[in-house]
């Protein structure tokens, strides 16, 4: 199954200054639906209430909701379940409502479903690059299980790339004779946005990645371990079957150079561990072409976050970086958490 990148507008983070980008995939099309039993489905989306909050110790950090918008290029994977019997298929979005908050698609009711008795319809929206062969699909053996994205290390920290792995799910019990239904979709994850400014007078020239990690190391992310992903989620029970936990959220910039006074912004879609109090976070910059903490070029002081994270949020962090002319390698950079002015505390 090929997947197409969902338009950047589909993510539509509540963040000023975001530009629109579009990457087109192949022309996947479903065959015409045969005449027979079909459901007209409205995929709704309830945005969580937006909040602002401060994350303790070094200035304020903005916490906003993710303003998701459907797009007509979206593909919905869905499954039917009745008395232990399960069927699955995919459907293209037929049309999108005003402001993109609802999507409409049509699904054929499988012959094995008794429409005179209740049954359950599940929906899953996720994506991957065409050259990926696993992840972002419903499990073939049990299509009520969603397999989350894999190989997140291949995706850059741009909104366009992070939109690919952006994942949602929904569930609806269908009563007899219902033909027009609405499924409320929910977020699997959240977005982390990092604004990093070079506050020095010398360019940063060897940036491979930026890592946000707990200190001491504690898992706070589900579906990120070693970039493998592939956590599995049971949509019938609302619980994870398997996890891929991690201590580190990594941003992969498109540019390894940050000029003086330049601000680079990185995005990472992730699934937060919502029952865990995050605690102390720190930022580490990694030199190119390194990929581990042994290649760190700068490590910030800690930032205490006395809160549990939620899905459907955009957590926005601010940080400064500068060349430390007095340092002896391997840590030539000074990295600090700041507020939106990028003033070093």
Coordinates of C-alpha atoms in Angstrom, one line a residue:
X1 CA 0.0 0.0 0.0
X2 CA 1.4 3.4 -1.0
X3 CA 0.9 6.4 1.2
X4 CA 0.8 10.1 0.3
X5 CA 2.0 12.9 2.3
X6 CA -0.9 14.8 3.9
X7 CA -0.7 18.5 3.0
X8 CA 1.0 20.7 5.6
X9 CA -2.4 22.4 6.1
X10 CA -3.6 19.2 7.6
X11 CA -1.4 19.8 10.6
X12 CA -2.0 23.5 10.8
X13 CA -0.2 24.1 14.1
X14 CA -1.4 27.1 16.1
X15 CA 1.9 28.8 15.5
X16 CA 2.5 32.1 13.8
X17 CA 4.8 32.3 10.8
X18 CA 4.4 28.7 9.6
X19 CA 4.7 28.4 5.8
X20 CA 2.8 26.0 3.6
X21 CA 4.5 23.1 1.8
X22 CA 3.2 20.3 -0.3
X23 CA 4.8 17.0 -1.3
X24 CA 2.8 14.8 -3.6
X25 CA 2.9 11.0 -3.5
X26 CA 1.5 8.6 -6.1
X27 CA -2.0 8.4 -7.4
X28 CA -3.5 5.8 -5.1
X29 CA -7.2 5.3 -5.9
X30 CA -9.8 3.0 -4.6
X31 CA -11.9 1.1 -7.1
X32 CA -15.5 2.3 -7.6
X33 CA -17.7 1.0 -4.8
X34 CA -20.2 -1.6 -6.0
X35 CA -23.8 -0.8 -5.4
X36 CA -25.0 -2.2 -2.1
X37 CA -24.7 -1.5 1.5
X38 CA -22.6 1.6 2.3
X39 CA -22.0 3.9 5.1
X40 CA -21.6 7.7 4.7
X41 CA -19.1 8.6 7.3
X42 CA -18.3 12.1 8.7
X43 CA -14.9 12.1 10.4
X44 CA -15.2 14.8 13.0
X45 CA -12.4 16.1 15.2
X46 CA -12.8 17.7 18.6
X47 CA -9.9 20.0 19.3
X48 CA -8.9 20.1 23.0
X49 CA -9.1 23.3 24.9
X50 CA -6.1 25.5 24.3
X51 CA -4.0 26.5 27.3
X52 CA -1.0 28.5 28.2
X53 CA 1.3 27.5 30.9
X54 CA 4.8 28.0 32.3
X55 CA 7.3 25.1 32.5
X56 CA 9.4 25.9 35.6
X57 CA 12.8 27.3 36.1
X58 CA 13.8 29.2 32.9
X59 CA 11.2 31.4 31.6
X60 CA 7.9 30.6 29.9
X61 CA 7.1 27.9 27.4
X62 CA 3.9 28.1 25.3
X63 CA 1.5 25.2 25.4
X64 CA -1.1 25.2 22.6
X65 CA -3.4 22.7 21.0
X66 CA -2.7 21.2 17.6
X67 CA -5.2 22.7 15.2
X68 CA -5.6 19.6 12.9
X69 CA -7.3 20.0 9.6
X70 CA -8.4 17.3 7.2
X71 CA -7.4 17.3 3.6
X72 CA -8.9 15.7 0.5
X73 CA -5.6 13.8 0.0
X74 CA -6.1 12.0 3.3
X75 CA -6.6 8.2 3.3
X76 CA -8.6 6.6 6.1
X77 CA -7.8 3.0 7.0
X78 CA -10.8 1.4 8.6
X79 CA -12.0 -1.9 10.0
X80 CA -15.4 -3.5 10.9
X81 CA -15.8 -5.8 13.9
X82 CA -18.9 -7.9 14.8
X83 CA -18.9 -10.9 17.2
X84 CA -15.2 -11.4 16.8
X85 CA -15.3 -11.3 13.0
X86 CA -13.2 -8.5 11.5
X87 CA -12.8 -6.8 8.0
X88 CA -10.5 -4.0 6.9
X89 CA -10.1 -1.7 3.9
X90 CA -9.1 1.9 3.0
X91 CA -11.0 4.9 1.8
X92 CA -10.1 8.2 0.3
X93 CA -11.6 11.3 1.8
X94 CA -14.4 12.4 -0.6
X95 CA -14.7 16.0 0.6
X96 CA -13.8 18.3 3.5
X97 CA -16.0 20.6 5.4
X98 CA -15.6 24.3 6.2
X99 CA -12.2 25.0 7.8
X100 CA -11.2 21.4 7.4
X101 CA -12.6 20.3 10.7
X102 CA -14.7 17.5 9.2
X103 CA -14.0 15.0 6.4
X104 CA -16.5 12.9 4.5
X105 CA -15.9 9.4 3.1
X106 CA -17.9 6.4 2.0
X107 CA -17.2 2.8 3.0
X108 CA -18.9 -0.4 1.9
X109 CA -20.3 -2.7 4.6
X110 CA -18.8 -6.1 4.2
X111 CA -21.1 -9.0 3.3
X112 CA -20.3 -10.7 6.5
X113 CA -21.6 -7.9 8.7
X114 CA -25.2 -8.3 9.9
X115 CA -26.7 -4.8 9.7
X116 CA -29.6 -5.9 11.8
X117 CA -27.3 -6.2 14.8
X118 CA -24.8 -3.6 16.2
X119 CA -21.2 -3.7 15.0
X120 CA -18.1 -1.4 15.5
X121 CA -16.3 0.7 12.9
X122 CA -12.7 1.8 13.6
X123 CA -10.8 4.5 11.7
X124 CA -7.0 5.1 11.5
X125 CA -5.2 8.0 9.8
X126 CA -1.4 7.7 9.6
X127 CA 1.3 7.9 6.9
X128 CA 4.8 7.0 5.8
X129 CA 7.1 7.6 2.9
X130 CA 6.4 5.2 -0.1
X131 CA 9.8 3.4 0.3
X132 CA 8.8 2.3 3.8
X133 CA 7.4 -1.2 4.1
X134 CA 6.1 -1.3 7.7
X135 CA 4.3 0.9 10.1
X136 CA 1.4 3.3 9.9
X137 CA -1.1 0.4 9.0
X138 CA -3.7 -1.7 10.6
X139 CA -2.5 -5.1 11.7
X140 CA -3.2 -7.7 9.0
X141 CA -4.1 -10.4 11.5
X142 CA -6.2 -8.1 13.7
X143 CA -7.3 -4.8 12.0
X144 CA -8.5 -3.4 15.3
X145 CA -4.8 -3.0 16.1
X146 CA -3.1 0.1 14.8
X147 CA 0.7 -0.2 14.1
X148 CA 2.3 3.2 14.6
X149 CA 5.0 4.8 12.4
X150 CA 8.5 3.5 12.1
X151 CA 11.9 4.8 11.3
X152 CA 11.3 8.3 12.6
X153 CA 15.0 9.1 12.3
X154 CA 14.5 9.3 8.5
X155 CA 12.1 12.3 8.8
X156 CA 13.5 15.8 9.1
X157 CA 12.2 18.2 11.8
X158 CA 10.1 20.2 9.4
X159 CA 6.3 20.4 9.5
X160 CA 6.0 18.7 6.1
X161 CA 8.0 15.7 7.2
X162 CA 6.4 15.4 10.6
X163 CA 3.0 15.6 9.0
X164 CA 3.7 12.3 7.4
X165 CA 3.7 10.3 10.7
X166 CA 0.9 12.4 12.3
X167 CA -1.6 9.7 13.5
X168 CA -5.2 9.7 14.6
X169 CA -7.8 7.1 15.5
X170 CA -11.5 6.8 16.0
X171 CA -14.2 4.3 17.0
X172 CA -17.9 4.1 16.6
X173 CA -20.6 1.5 17.5
X174 CA -23.1 1.3 14.6
X175 CA -26.6 0.5 15.4
X176 CA -29.0 -1.3 13.0
X177 CA -30.2 0.8 10.0
X178 CA -27.7 3.6 10.6
X179 CA -26.4 4.9 7.2
X180 CA -25.0 8.3 8.1
X181 CA -22.6 8.3 11.0
X182 CA -20.0 10.5 12.6
X183 CA -16.7 9.2 14.1
X184 CA -14.9 11.5 16.5
X185 CA -11.1 11.0 15.9
X186 CA -8.5 11.4 18.6
X187 CA -4.8 12.3 18.7
X188 CA -2.2 9.5 19.3
X189 CA 0.5 12.1 20.0
X190 CA 1.6 15.7 20.4
X191 CA 4.1 18.0 18.7
X192 CA 7.3 19.4 20.2
X193 CA 8.5 22.7 18.7
X194 CA 12.0 23.9 19.4
X195 CA 13.2 27.4 18.5
X196 CA 17.0 27.5 18.6
X197 CA 18.9 30.8 18.2
X198 CA 22.6 31.4 17.7
X199 CA 23.2 34.2 20.1
X200 CA 26.9 34.3 19.5
X201 CA 29.0 36.0 16.8
X202 CA 30.4 32.8 15.2
X203 CA 28.4 30.4 13.1
X204 CA 27.5 27.0 14.3
X205 CA 28.8 24.7 11.5
X206 CA 28.4 21.1 12.4
X207 CA 24.9 20.5 13.7
X208 CA 23.8 16.9 13.0
X209 CA 20.8 16.8 15.4
X210 CA 19.4 18.2 18.6
X211 CA 18.3 15.9 21.4
X212 CA 15.8 16.6 24.1
X213 CA 16.2 14.1 26.9
X214 CA 15.4 13.4 30.5
X215 CA 18.2 13.6 33.1
X216 CA 18.5 11.2 34.8
X217 CA 17.3 9.0 31.9
X218 CA 13.7 8.0 32.2
X219 CA 11.3 6.9 29.5
X220 CA 8.7 9.6 28.7
X221 CA 8.0 8.9 25.0
X222 CA 6.1 5.9 23.5
X223 CA 7.1 5.0 19.9
X224 CA 10.5 6.4 19.6
X225 CA 13.1 3.8 20.8
X226 CA 16.2 3.9 18.5
X227 CA 14.0 5.4 15.8
X228 CA 12.2 2.0 15.3
X229 CA 8.7 3.0 16.4
X230 CA 6.1 0.4 15.7
X231 CA 4.3 0.6 19.0
X232 CA 0.9 -1.1 18.6
X233 CA -2.4 0.2 19.9
X234 CA -5.7 -1.7 20.5
X235 CA -8.5 0.5 19.2
X236 CA -11.1 -1.8 20.7
X237 CA -9.8 -1.4 24.3
X238 CA -8.0 2.0 24.0
X239 CA -4.8 0.5 25.3
X240 CA -1.3 -0.1 23.9
X241 CA -0.4 -3.7 23.2
X242 CA 3.4 -3.1 22.7
X243 CA 5.5 0.0 23.3
X244 CA 8.7 1.5 22.0
X245 CA 9.7 3.7 24.9
X246 CA 12.5 6.3 24.8
X247 CA 14.3 8.8 27.0
X248 CA 15.2 11.0 24.0
X249 CA 13.3 13.1 21.4
X250 CA 15.6 13.9 18.5
X251 CA 15.2 16.8 16.0
X252 CA 17.0 16.4 12.7
X253 CA 17.5 19.8 11.1
X254 CA 17.7 20.3 7.3
X255 CA 20.7 22.7 7.7
X256 CA 23.8 21.9 9.8
X257 CA 24.8 25.6 9.9
X258 CA 23.2 28.3 12.2
X259 CA 24.5 31.8 11.4
X260 CA 24.8 34.5 14.2
X261 CA 21.4 35.8 15.2
X262 CA 19.6 33.1 13.1
X263 CA 16.7 31.2 14.6
X264 CA 16.0 27.7 13.4
X265 CA 12.7 26.0 14.3
X266 CA 12.4 22.2 14.6
X267 CA 9.3 20.1 14.9
X268 CA 8.9 16.5 16.2
X269 CA 5.7 14.5 16.4
X270 CA 5.8 12.2 19.4
X271 CA 3.6 10.1 21.6
X272 CA 3.9 11.3 25.2
X273 CA 3.7 9.0 28.2
X274 CA 0.7 10.7 29.7
X275 CA 0.9 9.0 33.1
X276 CA 4.4 10.2 33.8
X277 CA 5.6 13.4 35.4
X278 CA 8.3 14.5 33.0
X279 CA 10.8 16.0 35.5
X280 CA 14.1 17.3 34.3
X281 CA 14.8 17.8 30.6
X282 CA 18.0 18.9 29.0
X283 CA 19.1 19.8 25.4
X284 CA 22.1 18.2 23.7
X285 CA 23.5 19.3 20.4
X286 CA 25.2 16.5 18.3
X287 CA 27.9 17.2 15.7
X288 CA 27.7 15.9 12.2
X289 CA 27.9 13.1 11.2
X290 CA 27.5 11.7 14.7
X291 CA 24.3 10.3 16.1
X292 CA 24.9 9.4 19.8
X293 CA 25.5 11.3 23.0
X294 CA 29.2 10.5 22.7
X295 CA 29.2 13.0 19.8
X296 CA 27.6 15.8 21.9
X297 CA 28.9 19.3 21.3
X298 CA 26.9 21.1 23.9
X299 CA 24.6 20.2 26.8
X300 CA 22.2 22.6 28.5
X301 CA 21.3 22.9 32.2
X302 CA 18.2 21.1 33.2
X303 CA 14.7 22.4 32.8
X304 CA 12.2 21.1 35.4
X305 CA 8.8 20.3 34.1
X306 CA 6.4 19.4 36.9
X307 CA 3.6 18.2 34.8
X308 CA 2.4 15.2 32.8
X309 CA 2.1 15.7 29.1
X310 CA -1.1 15.3 27.1
X311 CA -1.9 14.2 23.6
X312 CA -3.1 16.9 21.1
X313 CA -0.8 19.6 22.4
X314 CA 2.0 21.6 20.8
X315 CA 4.8 22.1 23.4
X316 CA 7.0 25.1 22.3
X317 CA 10.5 25.5 23.7
X318 CA 13.1 28.2 23.3
X319 CA 16.8 27.7 23.5
X320 CA 20.0 29.6 22.7
X321 CA 23.3 28.2 21.3
X322 CA 26.7 29.9 20.9
X323 CA 30.3 29.0 20.2
X324 CA 32.3 28.7 23.4
X325 CA 35.7 30.1 22.4
X326 CA 37.3 29.1 25.7
X327 CA 36.2 25.5 25.6
X328 CA 38.3 22.5 24.8
X329 CA 36.5 20.0 22.6
X330 CA 34.3 17.9 22.5
X331 CA 31.8 20.5 24.0
X332 CA 32.5 23.7 22.0
X333 CA 28.9 25.1 22.3
X334 CA 27.0 26.8 25.1
X335 CA 23.4 25.7 25.2
X336 CA 20.7 27.2 27.4
X337 CA 16.9 27.0 27.8
X338 CA 15.5 30.6 27.5
X339 CA 12.2 32.3 27.1
X340 CA 10.9 33.7 23.8
X341 CA 13.4 36.6 23.9
X342 CA 16.2 34.1 23.8
X343 CA 17.8 35.9 26.8
X344 CA 20.3 33.7 28.6
X345 CA 19.1 33.4 32.3

